[in-house]
Every structure is written in structure tokens, then in C-alpha cells.
């Protein structure tokens, strides 16, 4: 029996498979045995960042400053293995590498890169990325957080909401309105006036730190500003990086749900037969396998485009829209196959399903990505 119905595995290089299998082994040994408990308790051990740093996973697709310089496909494969455990674990890695580190790597000064990137790559420091606000999510251009000049300094005021890694972060990459448009700032943890508050009572992404960041008269030196970021396009370009990881990652969650359903259906007996022998169950498993493999094919294609420097943001929207939507459908189908057992934390499917509800919303909702593609097709932006 195989789940690799399109024979995609041989398409990977030996190095791709080595990296993937190393991360899968780490996940089996150190993450999978604990994840249900972490999710139930609503915690994630902070020292995982150091472990991921040692494995070279943080900012692995970036070059220099202790980053591994891996290919986009390799980064995608790692996201898949991490999210097969839990979306919260992939979130930790993608916010660190694709949002916080990428912003500094692409838009930071030489000093900012030198100060932060090696520590972030090693997991000795944690970063977060503050774009969303309580009143501006899909429309980040409506942000209220603002920075104004006071002599050579900047003074930052405002609130960011739903920020992954926020409560842990040693440095926050914060996007704010200025007299000259949107700019990015590096705000160290100990900056007076910078506080964080955890978002509680979550039913999704429980094994992830999600925080509100508040900035009250935060005085920052002139060199806290990211010199290369000169418009809203800068944070949006970071989102493209993170969305790329997500379109691979969710296939891990989908794979875990699919495999759980196949295993369960093979051993669960009703009406004197394993439920996998019923045509209706087989139809569900086939639908899941078809979408999972199509998603992988899409991810590999987009990964190769990215490695060739030819991937466009709209193509990333295509991948994020399709793969998250299909992963969620796969999780829901798996849940039905597990019957009542599917609602517990003894199996990963409802945990994944709940997580995927967040993934459907963050990094651009399915509606936003639909409108991005709608604009590609018609030439008419329908956002406003
Ligand atoms: P618009 O006028 O279209 O664009 C402004 C400038 O940005 C450029 N641009 C992009 N560049 C790179 N990548 C992209 N994806 C880009 N999208 C737009 C654009 O070309 C333009 O450049 P220029 O040079 O002409 O100025 O901007 P808009 O305000 O109309 O917005 C368009 C829209 C709705 C697509 C955008 O606002 C959007 O993507 N909204 C969704 C917001 C979002 O995804 N937020 C995510 C926050 S971070 C997060 O969720 C982390 S989750 C944790 C985890 O990842 O694990
Ligand atoms: P809204 O923008 O208020 O949208 C609500 C609904 O309206 C959605 O269905 C949306 O698609 C729809 N809608 C909005 N505009 C339109 C339109 N023009 N046409 C049709 N429908 C529309 N943000 C960060 O900056 N950093 C992070 O690290 C981060 N981590 C997150 C972690 C978690 C667990 C979650 C849940 C969110 C996180 N976010 C983060 C925030 C996330 O990016 C936003 O939730 C997301 O962009 C959507 O914004 P919103 O929740 O304000 O929803």
C-alpha cells in the first residue's frame, strides 16, 4: 500500500529526503509523544526554539548570518514535517524564519542583521511580527499604530493583536504608520512602554503563543527603523514568504489526518467487516488521497518556481487558498471516519482540524486569496 500515488518521492533529491527524514525523526522522538498534552494544557516549551536552531531550521531558506541557505523545496518539506505534528509548531518556525528574520534579512541595516540574525537563527532569541491590529486584519493598510519623530528618536504608540510568539519575543518587528507611510521597527523586549498580554481561551493553535502587543510612548533610537522598508509592500512581501511555508505545512496536517483515518478504517470493525471495506469509506479515503497528492504536486511546483526565482505572490495565494482549504476538508473527512473517537485528543484529527481553522484565517483569509486571484483573472481589484 502507498499513499504516494503520484510518485512524487523520487522527484526529491537525496539531500531533500535526508533533511525531511531527519526532521521527521526528530518530530517522532521529541514532539509527537507530547503534542496532545501541550495542546490540552495550552503550552509549548520555549526551549524548542533552541532545538530547532541546533537543527538549522530557523530561517533555513535565508543565506548568511548562521542561516542554512536551503532550497525553498527543502524549507517546504520541513514545514510539512513540523505541521504534521501541529500547526502551532510550524507557526513558531515560520514566524521566526519567514516573518521576523526575513524582514530583518531583506530590509534591515548591516548592524541590525548582525545584531539579530545569528541569535534568531540559533534560537537564542525569538522574534515576532506585528502587523495585525484589533481593528485591521485583512486590511493592514488601515493600521492605527503610528510612529512619530521626536528629535533623532522615534516614538511608537499602538496595539498589535493575534501576534504569534509575541509573549516570548526578544525582538518584535512592528509595522507602523508614519508621516511618510508604513515603516518597520525593531522593538527589543525591554523597551520601556512595550508590554504583551496572552490571548486566552483559544480552541485552536493552543500549542502556540498568541499575544497582544501594546506600545505606549515607546522611545526608539533612529537606528531601530528598518531602512529598506519604505511602504506597505514591505510587510506584504514578508507574508508571501510565510504563506509559502504554510502551503506546504498544511499538507503535513492533512497527511497525519489521512494516515490516521486509513489506519483506523483498517482495524475498526462494524457489520462484521473493517469499515475500510465499505465503498463509502473508500470513497472518502480516495477523495482525501487525491487532494493530498494534488496539494503536494502543487507545493512542489511552486517550490521549484521559487527556487528558480520565478514565483509570484498570486501563485502563492493560489497555493495557500487551495492547500489550506483541502487540508481542512481532509481533516473533517478523517474525523467522520473515526466516529466518536475522532472527537478526542487520543487521535490527532480534531486537533489538526481546529488548528486549520486558524490557518484558514491567518496569513490572508481564504476570501483575501480568492480576491487576489480574482484580480489576476479579471484585472479588477474587488477588495474595496
Ligand atoms: P496593495 O495596494 O495591493 O499593495 C500594496 C503594495 O504591496 C505590494 N504587494 C505585495 N508584495 C509582495 N507580496 C504580496 N503578497 C503583496 N501584496 C501586495 C503591491 O504590489 C503594492 O506595491 P507598490 O509598490 O505598488 O506599493 O495593498 P492593499 O492594501 O490593497 O492590500 C491587498 C491585500 C488585501 C492583498 C493585502 O492587504 C493582504 O494580503 N491582506 C491580508 C493581510 C494578512 O495576510 N495578514 C497576515 C498577518 S501575519 C500573520 O497572519 C501570521 S500568522 C502566523 C504564521 O504565519 O504562522
Ligand atoms: P477580518 O479581516 O476582520 O475578516 C473577517 C472576515 O471578513 C473574514 O472572513 C474575511 O475574509 C472577511 N473579509 C474581510 N475583508 C473582506 C473583503 N474585502 N471581501 C470579502 N471578505 C472580506 N497577525 C500578525 O500580524 N502576526 C501574527 O503573528 C499573527 N498570528 C496569528 C495567529 C493566530 C492563531 C491567528 C488566529 C491570527 C494571527 N494573526 C497574526 C492575525 C491574522 O493575520 C488575521 O486574523 C487575519 O489577517 C484576518 O484578520 P481578522 O481576524 O481581523 O479578520
Coordinates of C-alpha atoms and ligand atoms in Angstrom, one line a residue:
X1 CA 0.0 0.0 0.0
X2 CA 1.3 3.5 -0.8
X3 CA 0.0 7.0 -0.2
X4 CA 2.4 8.5 -2.7
X5 CA 0.0 8.0 -5.6
X6 CA 1.8 10.3 -8.0
X7 CA 5.3 9.0 -7.3
X8 CA 6.5 12.4 -6.0
X9 CA 9.1 11.0 -3.6
X10 CA 11.6 10.1 -6.4
X11 CA 11.2 13.7 -7.6
X12 CA 13.1 14.8 -4.5
X13 CA 16.9 14.9 -4.3
X14 CA 18.8 12.7 -1.9
X15 CA 19.5 15.9 0.2
X16 CA 15.8 16.8 0.2
X17 CA 14.9 13.4 1.6
X18 CA 17.7 13.4 4.1
X19 CA 16.5 16.8 5.6
X20 CA 12.9 15.7 5.6
X21 CA 13.7 12.4 7.3
X22 CA 15.9 14.0 9.9
X23 CA 13.1 16.4 10.9
X24 CA 10.6 13.5 10.8
X25 CA 12.7 11.5 13.2
X26 CA 13.2 14.5 15.5
X27 CA 9.4 15.0 15.4
X28 CA 8.7 11.3 16.2
X29 CA 11.2 11.3 19.1
X30 CA 10.7 14.7 20.7
X31 CA 7.4 16.3 19.6
X32 CA 4.8 13.7 18.7
X33 CA 4.8 12.0 22.1
X34 CA 4.0 15.3 23.8
X35 CA 1.9 17.3 21.5
X36 CA -1.6 16.2 22.7
X37 CA -0.6 17.2 26.2
X38 CA 0.8 20.5 25.2
X39 CA -2.3 21.3 23.2
X40 CA -4.6 20.3 26.1
X41 CA -2.6 22.4 28.5
X42 CA -2.3 25.3 26.0
X43 CA 1.5 25.4 26.2
X44 CA 4.6 25.0 24.1
X45 CA 8.1 24.6 25.6
X46 CA 10.1 27.7 24.8
X47 CA 13.3 25.7 24.6
X48 CA 12.0 24.1 21.4
X49 CA 13.4 27.2 19.6
X50 CA 16.9 26.3 20.7
X51 CA 16.3 22.7 19.5
X52 CA 15.1 24.0 16.1
X53 CA 18.1 26.3 16.0
X54 CA 20.5 23.4 16.5
X55 CA 18.8 21.6 13.7
X56 CA 19.3 24.6 11.5
X57 CA 15.6 25.1 10.8
X58 CA 15.2 28.8 11.8
X59 CA 15.5 31.0 8.7
X60 CA 16.9 27.9 6.9
X61 CA 16.0 29.3 3.5
X62 CA 18.0 32.5 4.1
X63 CA 21.7 32.9 3.5
X64 CA 24.5 34.2 5.7
X65 CA 24.3 35.1 9.5
X66 CA 24.2 31.4 10.5
X67 CA 21.3 30.5 8.2
X68 CA 21.5 27.3 6.3
X69 CA 20.8 28.6 2.8
X70 CA 18.5 25.7 2.0
X71 CA 16.3 25.5 -1.1
X72 CA 12.6 26.5 -1.0
X73 CA 11.6 22.9 -1.5
X74 CA 13.7 21.8 1.5
X75 CA 12.1 24.5 3.6
X76 CA 8.7 23.4 2.4
X77 CA 9.4 19.8 3.3
X78 CA 10.4 20.8 6.8
X79 CA 7.2 22.8 7.3
X80 CA 5.3 19.7 6.2
X81 CA 7.0 17.6 8.8
X82 CA 6.5 20.1 11.6
X83 CA 2.9 20.8 10.8
X84 CA 2.3 17.0 10.6
X85 CA 2.8 17.3 14.4
X86 CA 0.9 20.5 14.9
X87 CA 0.3 23.8 13.1
X88 CA 1.5 25.6 16.3
X89 CA 5.0 24.1 15.9
X90 CA 5.2 25.1 12.2
X91 CA 3.9 28.6 13.2
X92 CA 6.7 29.0 15.7
X93 CA 9.2 28.2 13.0
X94 CA 7.6 30.2 10.1
X95 CA 7.0 33.3 12.2
X96 CA 10.6 33.2 13.4
X97 CA 12.2 32.5 10.0
X98 CA 9.8 33.8 7.3
X99 CA 8.4 36.8 9.1
X100 CA 10.7 38.2 11.7
X101 CA 14.1 37.0 10.3
X102 CA 13.1 37.6 6.7
X103 CA 12.0 41.2 7.5
X104 CA 15.4 41.9 9.0
X105 CA 17.3 39.9 6.4
X106 CA 15.6 41.7 3.5
X107 CA 15.0 45.2 4.9
X108 CA 17.5 45.6 7.8
X109 CA 20.7 47.5 8.1
X110 CA 24.0 45.7 8.2
X111 CA 24.1 46.4 12.0
X112 CA 20.5 45.1 12.6
X113 CA 21.3 41.9 10.6
X114 CA 24.5 41.3 12.6
X115 CA 22.8 42.1 15.9
X116 CA 19.8 39.8 15.5
X117 CA 20.0 37.2 12.7
X118 CA 22.7 34.9 14.2
X119 CA 20.8 34.8 17.5
X120 CA 17.5 34.2 15.8
X121 CA 18.9 31.5 13.6
X122 CA 20.3 29.7 16.6
X123 CA 17.1 30.0 18.6
X124 CA 18.9 32.0 21.3
X125 CA 16.5 34.8 20.6
X126 CA 12.9 34.7 19.5
X127 CA 11.2 37.1 17.1
X128 CA 7.6 38.1 16.3
X129 CA 6.0 40.1 13.5
X130 CA 3.3 42.6 14.4
X131 CA 1.1 43.7 11.5
X132 CA -2.5 42.8 12.5
X133 CA -4.4 45.1 14.9
X134 CA -7.7 44.8 16.7
X135 CA -9.4 46.9 14.0
X136 CA -7.3 46.0 11.0
X137 CA -6.7 42.4 9.9
X138 CA -7.4 41.7 6.3
X139 CA -6.8 45.4 5.6
X140 CA -3.4 46.1 7.2
X141 CA -3.3 49.4 5.3
X142 CA -5.9 50.6 7.9
X143 CA -3.4 50.3 10.8
X144 CA -3.5 52.8 13.6
X145 CA -0.2 52.1 15.3
X146 CA 1.9 55.1 14.5
X147 CA 5.5 56.3 15.0
X148 CA 6.5 59.9 15.0
X149 CA 9.8 61.6 15.1
X150 CA 11.0 63.3 18.3
X151 CA 14.4 64.7 17.6
X152 CA 16.5 61.8 16.3
X153 CA 14.3 59.3 18.0
X154 CA 11.0 57.6 17.1
X155 CA 8.1 57.3 19.5
X156 CA 5.8 54.4 18.9
X157 CA 2.2 54.1 20.0
X158 CA -0.5 51.5 19.3
X159 CA -1.7 47.9 19.7
X160 CA -1.0 44.8 17.7
X161 CA -3.2 41.8 18.1
X162 CA -3.0 38.0 17.5
X163 CA 0.8 38.0 17.3
X164 CA 2.4 34.6 17.3
X165 CA 5.5 34.3 19.5
X166 CA 4.6 37.7 20.9
X167 CA 4.9 36.9 24.6
X168 CA 8.2 35.1 24.0
X169 CA 9.8 37.6 21.7
X170 CA 13.2 39.1 22.4
X171 CA 12.6 41.4 19.4
X172 CA 9.3 42.4 17.8
X173 CA 9.2 43.5 14.2
X174 CA 6.5 46.2 14.3
X175 CA 4.8 47.9 11.4
X176 CA 3.5 51.4 12.0
X177 CA 2.2 54.4 10.1
X178 CA 4.5 57.4 9.9
X179 CA 4.2 60.8 8.1
X180 CA 6.0 59.1 5.2
X181 CA 3.8 55.9 5.0
X182 CA 4.2 52.5 6.6
X183 CA 7.6 51.7 8.2
X184 CA 9.0 48.8 10.1
X185 CA 10.7 49.0 13.5
X186 CA 12.7 46.6 15.7
X187 CA 11.5 46.8 19.2
X188 CA 13.5 44.9 21.8
X189 CA 11.7 43.2 24.6
X190 CA 12.9 45.5 27.4
X191 CA 11.9 48.8 25.6
X192 CA 10.0 50.9 28.2
X193 CA 6.3 51.1 27.2
X194 CA 6.3 47.8 25.4
X195 CA 4.1 45.2 27.1
X196 CA 2.5 41.9 26.0
X197 CA -0.7 40.1 27.0
X198 CA -1.5 36.5 26.1
X199 CA -4.7 35.7 24.2
X200 CA -6.6 33.2 26.3
X201 CA -9.4 30.7 25.8
X202 CA -8.2 29.6 22.4
X203 CA -9.8 26.5 20.9
X204 CA -7.3 26.4 18.0
X205 CA -3.5 26.8 17.9
X206 CA -3.4 26.0 21.6
X207 CA 0.2 24.8 21.4
X208 CA 1.3 28.3 20.2
X209 CA 1.9 31.6 22.0
X210 CA -0.6 34.2 20.6
X211 CA -0.3 37.7 22.1
X212 CA -1.5 41.3 22.1
X213 CA 1.4 43.8 21.9
X214 CA 0.9 47.3 23.4
X215 CA 3.2 50.2 22.7
X216 CA 2.8 53.3 24.9
X217 CA 5.1 56.1 24.1
X218 CA 7.9 53.6 23.2
X219 CA 11.0 55.6 22.5
X220 CA 13.2 54.0 19.9
X221 CA 16.6 55.2 18.5
X222 CA 16.7 56.2 14.9
X223 CA 18.5 53.0 14.0
X224 CA 15.5 50.9 15.2
X225 CA 13.9 51.6 11.9
X226 CA 14.3 49.0 9.1
X227 CA 15.9 51.2 6.4
X228 CA 14.9 49.1 3.4
X229 CA 11.2 49.0 4.2
X230 CA 9.6 52.1 2.6
X231 CA 5.9 51.1 2.1
X232 CA 3.1 48.6 3.0
X233 CA 4.7 46.4 0.2
X234 CA 7.5 45.5 2.7
X235 CA 5.4 43.7 5.3
X236 CA 3.3 42.2 2.4
X237 CA 6.4 40.7 0.9
X238 CA 7.2 39.0 4.2
X239 CA 3.7 37.5 4.1
X240 CA 4.4 35.9 0.8
X241 CA 7.4 34.1 2.4
X242 CA 5.3 32.8 5.3
X243 CA 2.4 31.8 3.1
X244 CA 4.8 29.7 1.0
X245 CA 5.7 27.7 4.1
X246 CA 2.1 27.4 5.1
X247 CA 1.0 25.9 1.7
X248 CA 3.5 23.1 2.4
X249 CA 2.9 22.9 6.1
X250 CA -0.8 22.2 6.0
X251 CA -0.2 19.1 3.8
X252 CA 1.6 17.6 6.9
X253 CA -1.6 18.1 9.0
X254 CA -3.6 16.6 6.1
X255 CA -1.2 13.7 5.8
X256 CA -1.4 12.9 9.5
X257 CA -5.3 13.0 9.4
X258 CA -5.4 10.9 6.3
X259 CA -3.0 8.3 7.7
X260 CA -4.9 8.1 10.9
X261 CA -8.1 7.5 9.0
X262 CA -6.6 4.8 6.9
X263 CA -5.2 3.0 9.9
X264 CA -8.4 3.4 11.9
X265 CA -10.6 2.2 9.0
X266 CA -8.5 -0.9 8.6
X267 CA -9.0 -2.0 12.1
X268 CA -12.4 -0.7 13.1
X269 CA -15.0 -3.5 12.5
X270 CA -18.7 -2.8 12.0
X271 CA -21.2 -5.1 10.4
X272 CA -18.5 -7.8 10.6
X273 CA -16.1 -6.0 8.3
X274 CA -13.4 -3.4 8.7
X275 CA -15.0 -0.1 7.8
X276 CA -12.3 0.4 5.1
X277 CA -14.1 -2.4 3.2
X278 CA -17.2 -0.3 2.7
X279 CA -17.3 1.6 -0.6
X280 CA -18.5 4.8 1.1
X281 CA -15.4 4.8 3.3
X282 CA -13.1 4.0 0.4
X283 CA -14.6 7.0 -1.5
X284 CA -13.7 9.3 1.4
X285 CA -10.2 7.9 1.6
X286 CA -9.7 8.3 -2.2
X287 CA -11.0 11.9 -2.1
X288 CA -8.6 12.6 0.7
X289 CA -5.7 10.9 -1.1
X290 CA -6.4 12.7 -4.4
X291 CA -6.5 16.1 -2.8
X292 CA -3.4 15.4 -0.6
X293 CA -1.3 14.3 -3.6
X294 CA -2.6 17.2 -5.8
X295 CA -1.6 19.5 -3.0
X296 CA 1.9 18.0 -2.8
X297 CA 2.3 18.3 -6.6
X298 CA 1.2 21.9 -6.4
X299 CA 3.6 22.6 -3.5
X300 CA 6.5 21.0 -5.3
X301 CA 5.7 23.0 -8.5
X302 CA 5.6 26.3 -6.5
X303 CA 8.7 25.3 -4.6
X304 CA 10.6 24.8 -7.9
X305 CA 9.3 28.1 -9.2
X306 CA 10.6 29.8 -6.0
X307 CA 13.9 28.2 -6.3
X308 CA 14.1 29.5 -9.9
X309 CA 13.3 33.0 -8.6
X310 CA 10.0 33.0 -10.7
X311 CA 7.3 32.6 -8.0
X312 CA 4.7 35.4 -7.9
X313 CA 2.6 36.5 -4.9
X314 CA -0.5 35.5 -6.7
X315 CA 0.8 32.0 -7.2
X316 CA 1.5 31.8 -3.5
X317 CA -2.2 32.9 -3.0
X318 CA -3.2 30.0 -5.3
X319 CA -1.3 27.5 -3.2
X320 CA -2.4 28.9 0.2
X321 CA -6.0 29.0 -0.8
X322 CA -6.1 25.5 -2.3
X323 CA -3.9 23.6 0.2
X324 CA -5.4 25.1 3.4
X325 CA -9.0 24.6 2.1
X326 CA -8.3 21.0 1.1
X327 CA -6.3 20.2 4.3
X328 CA -9.3 21.3 6.3
X329 CA -11.7 19.2 4.2
X330 CA -9.4 16.2 4.6
X331 CA -9.3 16.7 8.4
X332 CA -13.1 16.9 8.5
X333 CA -13.5 13.7 6.5
X334 CA -10.9 11.9 8.7
X335 CA -13.0 12.9 11.7
X336 CA -16.1 11.3 10.3
X337 CA -14.2 8.0 9.7
X338 CA -13.1 7.9 13.3
X339 CA -16.6 8.3 14.5
X340 CA -16.8 9.3 18.2
X341 CA -13.2 8.5 18.7
X342 CA -12.5 11.3 16.3
X343 CA -13.5 14.0 18.8
X344 CA -10.9 13.2 21.4
X345 CA -7.2 14.2 21.8
X346 CA -6.3 10.5 21.7
X347 CA -6.3 11.0 17.9
X348 CA -4.8 14.0 16.1
X349 CA -7.6 14.8 13.7
X350 CA -9.8 17.2 15.6
X351 CA -6.7 19.0 17.0
X352 CA -5.5 19.4 13.4
X353 CA -8.9 20.4 12.2
X354 CA -9.2 23.1 14.9
X355 CA -5.7 24.4 14.1
X356 CA -6.5 24.5 10.4
X357 CA -9.4 26.9 11.2
X358 CA -6.8 29.4 12.3
X359 CA -4.6 28.7 9.3
X360 CA -7.5 29.3 7.0
X361 CA -7.7 32.8 8.6
X362 CA -4.2 33.9 9.2
X363 CA -1.7 34.9 6.5
X364 CA -4.6 36.1 4.4
X365 CA -8.1 34.6 4.7
X366 CA -9.4 32.3 2.0
X367 CA -11.6 35.3 0.9
X368 CA -8.5 37.5 0.6
X369 CA -6.7 34.9 -1.5
X370 CA -9.8 34.4 -3.6
X371 CA -9.8 38.2 -4.3
X372 CA -6.1 38.2 -5.1
X373 CA -6.8 35.6 -7.8
X374 CA -10.0 37.3 -8.9
X375 CA -7.9 40.4 -9.6
X376 CA -5.4 38.3 -11.6
X377 CA -8.2 36.8 -13.7
X378 CA -10.3 39.9 -14.3
X379 CA -7.9 42.8 -13.7
X380 CA -10.3 44.3 -11.3
X381 CA -9.4 44.5 -7.6
X382 CA -12.6 43.8 -5.6
X383 CA -11.2 44.4 -2.1
X384 CA -12.9 47.7 -1.5
Ligands
LIG1 P1 -2.0 46.8 -2.4 O1 -2.2 48.2 -2.9 O2 -2.5 45.7 -3.2 O3 -0.4 46.5 -2.2 C1 0.5 47.5 -1.6 C2 1.9 47.2 -2.1 O4 2.3 45.9 -1.7 C3 2.5 45.0 -2.9 N1 2.0 43.7 -2.5 C4 2.8 42.6 -2.3 N2 4.1 42.5 -2.4 C5 4.6 41.2 -2.1 N3 3.8 40.2 -1.7 C6 2.5 40.4 -1.6 N4 1.7 39.3 -1.3 C7 1.9 41.6 -1.9 N5 0.6 42.1 -2.0 C8 0.7 43.4 -2.3 C9 1.8 45.7 -4.0 O5 2.3 45.4 -5.3 C10 1.9 47.2 -3.7 O6 3.2 47.6 -4.0 P2 3.5 49.1 -4.5 O7 5.0 49.0 -4.9 O8 2.6 49.3 -5.7 O9 3.2 49.9 -3.3 O10 -2.5 46.7 -0.9 P3 -3.9 46.6 -0.3 O11 -3.9 47.5 0.9 O12 -4.9 46.9 -1.4 O13 -4.0 45.1 0.2 C11 -4.0 44.0 -0.6 C12 -4.3 42.7 0.2 C13 -5.7 42.7 0.7 C14 -4.0 41.5 -0.7 C15 -3.3 42.7 1.5 O14 -3.6 43.7 2.3 C16 -3.3 41.4 2.2 O15 -2.6 40.5 1.9 N6 -4.2 41.3 3.3 C17 -4.1 40.2 4.2 C18 -3.4 40.5 5.5 C19 -2.6 39.3 6.0 O16 -2.4 38.3 5.4 N7 -2.1 39.5 7.3 C20 -1.3 38.4 7.8 C21 -0.6 38.9 9.1 S1 0.8 38.0 9.6 C22 0.1 36.5 10.1 O17 -1.1 36.2 9.9 C23 1.0 35.5 10.7 S2 0.2 34.0 11.1 C24 1.3 33.1 11.8 C25 2.0 32.1 10.9 O18 2.4 32.5 9.8 O19 2.3 31.0 11.3
LIG2 P1 -11.2 40.4 9.3 O1 -10.2 41.0 8.4 O2 -12.0 41.2 10.2 O3 -12.1 39.4 8.5 C1 -13.3 38.8 9.0 C2 -14.0 38.1 7.8 O4 -14.3 39.1 6.8 C3 -13.1 37.1 7.1 O5 -13.9 36.0 6.6 C4 -12.6 37.9 5.9 O6 -12.2 37.1 4.8 C5 -13.8 38.7 5.5 N1 -13.4 39.9 4.7 C6 -12.6 40.9 5.1 N2 -12.4 41.8 4.1 C7 -13.1 41.2 3.0 C8 -13.3 41.6 1.7 N3 -12.7 42.7 1.2 N4 -14.1 40.8 0.9 C9 -14.6 39.7 1.4 N5 -14.5 39.3 2.7 C10 -13.7 40.0 3.5 N6 -1.1 38.6 12.6 C11 0.1 39.1 12.6 O7 0.3 40.3 12.2 N7 1.2 38.4 13.1 C12 1.0 37.2 13.6 O8 2.0 36.6 14.1 C13 -0.3 36.6 13.6 N8 -0.5 35.4 14.1 C14 -1.8 34.9 14.2 C15 -2.1 33.7 14.9 C16 -3.4 33.2 15.0 C17 -3.6 32.0 15.8 C18 -4.4 33.9 14.4 C19 -5.8 33.4 14.5 C20 -4.2 35.1 13.7 C21 -2.9 35.6 13.7 N9 -2.6 36.8 13.0 C22 -1.4 37.4 13.1 C23 -3.7 37.6 12.6 C24 -4.3 37.2 11.2 O9 -3.4 37.5 10.2 C25 -5.6 37.9 11.0 O10 -6.5 37.2 11.9 C26 -6.1 37.8 9.6 O11 -5.3 38.6 8.7 C27 -7.6 38.2 9.4 O12 -7.9 39.4 10.1 P2 -9.1 39.5 11.1 O13 -9.0 38.3 12.0 O14 -9.0 40.8 11.7 O15 -10.4 39.2 10.2

